[in-house]
Amino acid sequence: MSRYEQSTAILDAKDNSGLTLAAGIACIVLVAIDLRPAIVSVGPLLGQIRGEFGISNAQASLLTAIPNLLMGLLALPAPWLARRLGRDRVILAALAVLSIATLLRAFVETTTQLMVTTAGVGAGIAVAGALISGFVKARFPQQVPLLMGLYAMSIGLGSTLAAAATAPLAALGGWRLGTGVWALPGLTAIAAWWVVSRSEGIGLAPVSAVARAHRHPLGRASAWLVAVYFATNNFLFFGFLSWIAPMFRELGATQAYAGMLLASFTMAFMLSNPLPALLSRREDRRRLIGLFAGIALVGLLVIAVAPTFMPLVAIPMAACGVGASFSLGMTLPLDNASSPDEANSWTSFVLFVGYLLGALGPLTLGFLRDRTGSFQAGLWTLVAAAALMASLAPSLSPARRHRKLQRAEGSATERSYDARATRTG
């Protein structure tokens, strides 16, 4: 290809994507950073919130479980909303809802208001998060593993910032300041996605009728396997995230040390997010899935057997496995999709199942803590979930790979039949 032809191809690629890769990365990062602080900031402050509102551990776990439930329930209609109203318009509205709900929660006076604003947080995260994958598939199809790894890493960065800064902020102004301040990243996220919509020039408008809706892959065993894998990882992430600080406080840790342990979890989660993209060279990611699920399992086993034995090693180890598995879980739906619309359908289905079942993590640990008087039973439940996640690895070959193999086998069979027919003739 001549230099002129190369230049033309590059210009055409820019026209098709509407954004340079660098600009796309910046926008994805700024949005992703905003998608977890409103949840993570609750964990270090559960004791203060429980004390002010007089709620049980199980009720307090709803502050994490409700966003997870809505992240699942609203994932299914998100692609339909995007087709009807325009993807970028829907994402902008979702980011606005997230920011407003996070801010209003800092001013609530009743338990009902607390739960309603928490529901708003979950709704905003759900819709925005469900549509990012389709954007990546549409605009940067050759960089899917890289961008999904950076997306997951940025979610981890937002989580780490919230884990590290919430307790010091709460020391200055109580739990209301510690949680309400995380409405601010929403402003940069909204600005970033406004840049996306203006650059594309079409994102604010409803999608053309030519774009057909893909059905959710409810009848595909491969989709259910991916969804269960993603669900078990969310069960681990949100269960551990919600209760790690209260658990170590009960074991005698200071609030500062408990916050440090939480920050070590989110930091290791963040740093491990891009590892699958760096290590993966093909769509069949089963070895990596097994590797990182195994790492999570070993870390959780150490914590369950001896919670106070080197937690600054065991907790990041578990987080490393969970973080890399999260990136893989976000990438697997795109591996199985052949178009942006199909990617949205696969992603929304996987998020629906994954977050609904993942919401059981905080609820289960809170319930077991109330019933047994300790977190030991909850820790062994996390170990069982990690073992289940590891056991799914051999079954998570991309569906498209199966279809290609089937087509290749079919073509080979036809050629063999034609050859035999020719010889017979």
PDB file of N, CA and C in Angstrom, residues 254-294:
ATOM      1  N   THR A 254      -8.008  -0.472  63.439  1.00  0.00           N
ATOM      2  CA  THR A 254      -8.464   0.913  63.526  1.00  0.00           C
ATOM      3  C   THR A 254      -9.207   1.277  62.243  1.00  0.00           C
ATOM      4  N   GLN A 255      -9.947   2.370  62.293  1.00  0.00           N
ATOM      5  CA  GLN A 255     -10.667   2.784  61.095  1.00  0.00           C
ATOM      6  C   GLN A 255      -9.703   3.105  59.966  1.00  0.00           C
ATOM      7  N   ALA A 256      -8.561   3.701  60.307  1.00  0.00           N
ATOM      8  CA  ALA A 256      -7.573   4.044  59.278  1.00  0.00           C
ATOM      9  C   ALA A 256      -6.995   2.782  58.639  1.00  0.00           C
ATOM     10  N   TYR A 257      -6.685   1.771  59.463  1.00  0.00           N
ATOM     11  CA  TYR A 257      -6.111   0.532  58.921  1.00  0.00           C
ATOM     12  C   TYR A 257      -7.138  -0.235  58.091  1.00  0.00           C
ATOM     13  N   ALA A 258      -8.383  -0.252  58.568  1.00  0.00           N
ATOM     14  CA  ALA A 258      -9.442  -0.906  57.799  1.00  0.00           C
ATOM     15  C   ALA A 258      -9.619  -0.218  56.452  1.00  0.00           C
ATOM     16  N   GLY A 259      -9.539   1.119  56.450  1.00  0.00           N
ATOM     17  CA  GLY A 259      -9.614   1.846  55.182  1.00  0.00           C
ATOM     18  C   GLY A 259      -8.437   1.541  54.278  1.00  0.00           C
ATOM     19  N   MET A 260      -7.250   1.334  54.881  1.00  0.00           N
ATOM     20  CA  MET A 260      -6.075   0.976  54.094  1.00  0.00           C
ATOM     21  C   MET A 260      -6.252  -0.392  53.439  1.00  0.00           C
ATOM     22  N   LEU A 261      -6.837  -1.330  54.185  1.00  0.00           N
ATOM     23  CA  LEU A 261      -7.080  -2.652  53.619  1.00  0.00           C
ATOM     24  C   LEU A 261      -8.070  -2.573  52.456  1.00  0.00           C
ATOM     25  N   LEU A 262      -9.105  -1.759  52.617  1.00  0.00           N
ATOM     26  CA  LEU A 262     -10.059  -1.571  51.527  1.00  0.00           C
ATOM     27  C   LEU A 262      -9.371  -0.948  50.318  1.00  0.00           C
ATOM     28  N   ALA A 263      -8.518   0.053  50.573  1.00  0.00           N
ATOM     29  CA  ALA A 263      -7.793   0.695  49.469  1.00  0.00           C
ATOM     30  C   ALA A 263      -6.841  -0.280  48.792  1.00  0.00           C
ATOM     31  N   SER A 264      -6.240  -1.207  49.568  1.00  0.00           N
ATOM     32  CA  SER A 264      -5.343  -2.197  48.957  1.00  0.00           C
ATOM     33  C   SER A 264      -6.126  -3.127  48.034  1.00  0.00           C
ATOM     34  N   PHE A 265      -7.363  -3.421  48.413  1.00  0.00           N
ATOM     35  CA  PHE A 265      -8.215  -4.251  47.558  1.00  0.00           C
ATOM     36  C   PHE A 265      -8.532  -3.542  46.240  1.00  0.00           C
ATOM     37  N   THR A 266      -8.991  -2.288  46.343  1.00  0.00           N
ATOM     38  CA  THR A 266      -9.371  -1.554  45.129  1.00  0.00           C
ATOM     39  C   THR A 266      -8.155  -1.215  44.274  1.00  0.00           C
ATOM     40  N   MET A 267      -7.001  -0.952  44.914  1.00  0.00           N
ATOM     41  CA  MET A 267      -5.795  -0.668  44.145  1.00  0.00           C
ATOM     42  C   MET A 267      -5.346  -1.886  43.348  1.00  0.00           C
ATOM     43  N   ALA A 268      -5.298  -3.043  44.010  1.00  0.00           N
ATOM     44  CA  ALA A 268      -4.909  -4.263  43.303  1.00  0.00           C
ATOM     45  C   ALA A 268      -5.921  -4.614  42.223  1.00  0.00           C
ATOM     46  N   PHE A 269      -7.200  -4.380  42.504  1.00  0.00           N
ATOM     47  CA  PHE A 269      -8.248  -4.591  41.497  1.00  0.00           C
ATOM     48  C   PHE A 269      -7.967  -3.736  40.264  1.00  0.00           C
ATOM     49  N   MET A 270      -7.644  -2.481  40.500  1.00  0.00           N
ATOM     50  CA  MET A 270      -7.404  -1.552  39.390  1.00  0.00           C
ATOM     51  C   MET A 270      -6.170  -1.962  38.586  1.00  0.00           C
ATOM     52  N   LEU A 271      -5.076  -2.264  39.275  1.00  0.00           N
ATOM     53  CA  LEU A 271      -3.832  -2.576  38.572  1.00  0.00           C
ATOM     54  C   LEU A 271      -3.913  -3.878  37.792  1.00  0.00           C
ATOM     55  N   SER A 272      -4.793  -4.780  38.221  1.00  0.00           N
ATOM     56  CA  SER A 272      -4.906  -6.060  37.523  1.00  0.00           C
ATOM     57  C   SER A 272      -5.867  -6.003  36.336  1.00  0.00           C
ATOM     58  N   ASN A 273      -6.664  -4.950  36.238  1.00  0.00           N
ATOM     59  CA  ASN A 273      -7.646  -4.872  35.158  1.00  0.00           C
ATOM     60  C   ASN A 273      -7.053  -4.983  33.759  1.00  0.00           C
ATOM     61  N   PRO A 274      -5.929  -4.329  33.447  1.00  0.00           N
ATOM     62  CA  PRO A 274      -5.407  -4.429  32.076  1.00  0.00           C
ATOM     63  C   PRO A 274      -4.611  -5.700  31.800  1.00  0.00           C
ATOM     64  N   LEU A 275      -4.367  -6.542  32.801  1.00  0.00           N
ATOM     65  CA  LEU A 275      -3.518  -7.719  32.586  1.00  0.00           C
ATOM     66  C   LEU A 275      -4.047  -8.645  31.487  1.00  0.00           C
ATOM     67  N   PRO A 276      -5.358  -8.939  31.430  1.00  0.00           N
ATOM     68  CA  PRO A 276      -5.832  -9.820  30.349  1.00  0.00           C
ATOM     69  C   PRO A 276      -5.544  -9.264  28.960  1.00  0.00           C
ATOM     70  N   ALA A 277      -5.675  -7.939  28.807  1.00  0.00           N
ATOM     71  CA  ALA A 277      -5.391  -7.349  27.494  1.00  0.00           C
ATOM     72  C   ALA A 277      -3.912  -7.479  27.138  1.00  0.00           C
ATOM     73  N   LEU A 278      -3.047  -7.387  28.137  1.00  0.00           N
ATOM     74  CA  LEU A 278      -1.608  -7.493  27.882  1.00  0.00           C
ATOM     75  C   LEU A 278      -1.186  -8.933  27.601  1.00  0.00           C
ATOM     76  N   LEU A 279      -1.867  -9.876  28.219  1.00  0.00           N
ATOM     77  CA  LEU A 279      -1.480 -11.281  28.100  1.00  0.00           C
ATOM     78  C   LEU A 279      -2.225 -12.036  27.011  1.00  0.00           C
ATOM     79  N   SER A 280      -3.390 -11.517  26.602  1.00  0.00           N
ATOM     80  CA  SER A 280      -4.235 -12.244  25.661  1.00  0.00           C
ATOM     81  C   SER A 280      -3.841 -11.917  24.232  1.00  0.00           C
ATOM     82  N   ARG A 281      -3.704 -12.954  23.422  1.00  0.00           N
ATOM     83  CA  ARG A 281      -3.374 -12.769  22.010  1.00  0.00           C
ATOM     84  C   ARG A 281      -4.425 -13.382  21.088  1.00  0.00           C
ATOM     85  N   ARG A 282      -5.480 -13.946  21.654  1.00  0.00           N
ATOM     86  CA  ARG A 282      -6.528 -14.545  20.834  1.00  0.00           C
ATOM     87  C   ARG A 282      -7.838 -14.510  21.599  1.00  0.00           C
ATOM     88  N   GLU A 283      -8.927 -14.819  20.895  1.00  0.00           N
ATOM     89  CA  GLU A 283     -10.237 -14.723  21.509  1.00  0.00           C
ATOM     90  C   GLU A 283     -10.492 -15.814  22.541  1.00  0.00           C
ATOM     91  N   ASP A 284      -9.849 -16.956  22.414  1.00  0.00           N
ATOM     92  CA  ASP A 284     -10.044 -18.031  23.382  1.00  0.00           C
ATOM     93  C   ASP A 284      -9.232 -17.701  24.635  1.00  0.00           C
ATOM     94  N   ARG A 285      -9.933 -17.259  25.672  1.00  0.00           N
ATOM     95  CA  ARG A 285      -9.259 -16.744  26.868  1.00  0.00           C
ATOM     96  C   ARG A 285      -9.387 -17.695  28.057  1.00  0.00           C
ATOM     97  N   ARG A 286      -9.661 -18.973  27.810  1.00  0.00           N
ATOM     98  CA  ARG A 286      -9.963 -19.895  28.900  1.00  0.00           C
ATOM     99  C   ARG A 286      -8.795 -20.085  29.862  1.00  0.00           C
ATOM    100  N   ARG A 287      -7.575 -20.104  29.352  1.00  0.00           N
ATOM    101  CA  ARG A 287      -6.434 -20.262  30.246  1.00  0.00           C
ATOM    102  C   ARG A 287      -6.302 -19.076  31.194  1.00  0.00           C
ATOM    103  N   LEU A 288      -6.490 -17.880  30.665  1.00  0.00           N
ATOM    104  CA  LEU A 288      -6.423 -16.694  31.521  1.00  0.00           C
ATOM    105  C   LEU A 288      -7.563 -16.689  32.528  1.00  0.00           C
ATOM    106  N   ILE A 289      -8.748 -17.105  32.098  1.00  0.00           N
ATOM    107  CA  ILE A 289      -9.887 -17.165  33.008  1.00  0.00           C
ATOM    108  C   ILE A 289      -9.582 -18.091  34.185  1.00  0.00           C
ATOM    109  N   GLY A 290      -9.045 -19.272  33.870  1.00  0.00           N
ATOM    110  CA  GLY A 290      -8.689 -20.214  34.915  1.00  0.00           C
ATOM    111  C   GLY A 290      -7.580 -19.701  35.816  1.00  0.00           C
ATOM    112  N   LEU A 291      -6.576 -19.036  35.225  1.00  0.00           N
ATOM    113  CA  LEU A 291      -5.449 -18.519  35.994  1.00  0.00           C
ATOM    114  C   LEU A 291      -5.910 -17.501  37.026  1.00  0.00           C
ATOM    115  N   PHE A 292      -6.651 -16.492  36.585  1.00  0.00           N
ATOM    116  CA  PHE A 292      -7.019 -15.416  37.506  1.00  0.00           C
ATOM    117  C   PHE A 292      -8.103 -15.848  38.496  1.00  0.00           C
ATOM    118  N   ALA A 293      -8.998 -16.733  38.078  1.00  0.00           N
ATOM    119  CA  ALA A 293      -9.965 -17.273  39.036  1.00  0.00           C
ATOM    120  C   ALA A 293      -9.234 -18.063  40.122  1.00  0.00           C
ATOM    121  N   GLY A 294      -8.183 -18.793  39.732  1.00  0.00           N
ATOM    122  CA  GLY A 294      -7.386 -19.529  40.703  1.00  0.00           C
ATOM    123  C   GLY A 294      -6.674 -18.611  41.681  1.00  0.00           C
TER     124      GLY A 294
END
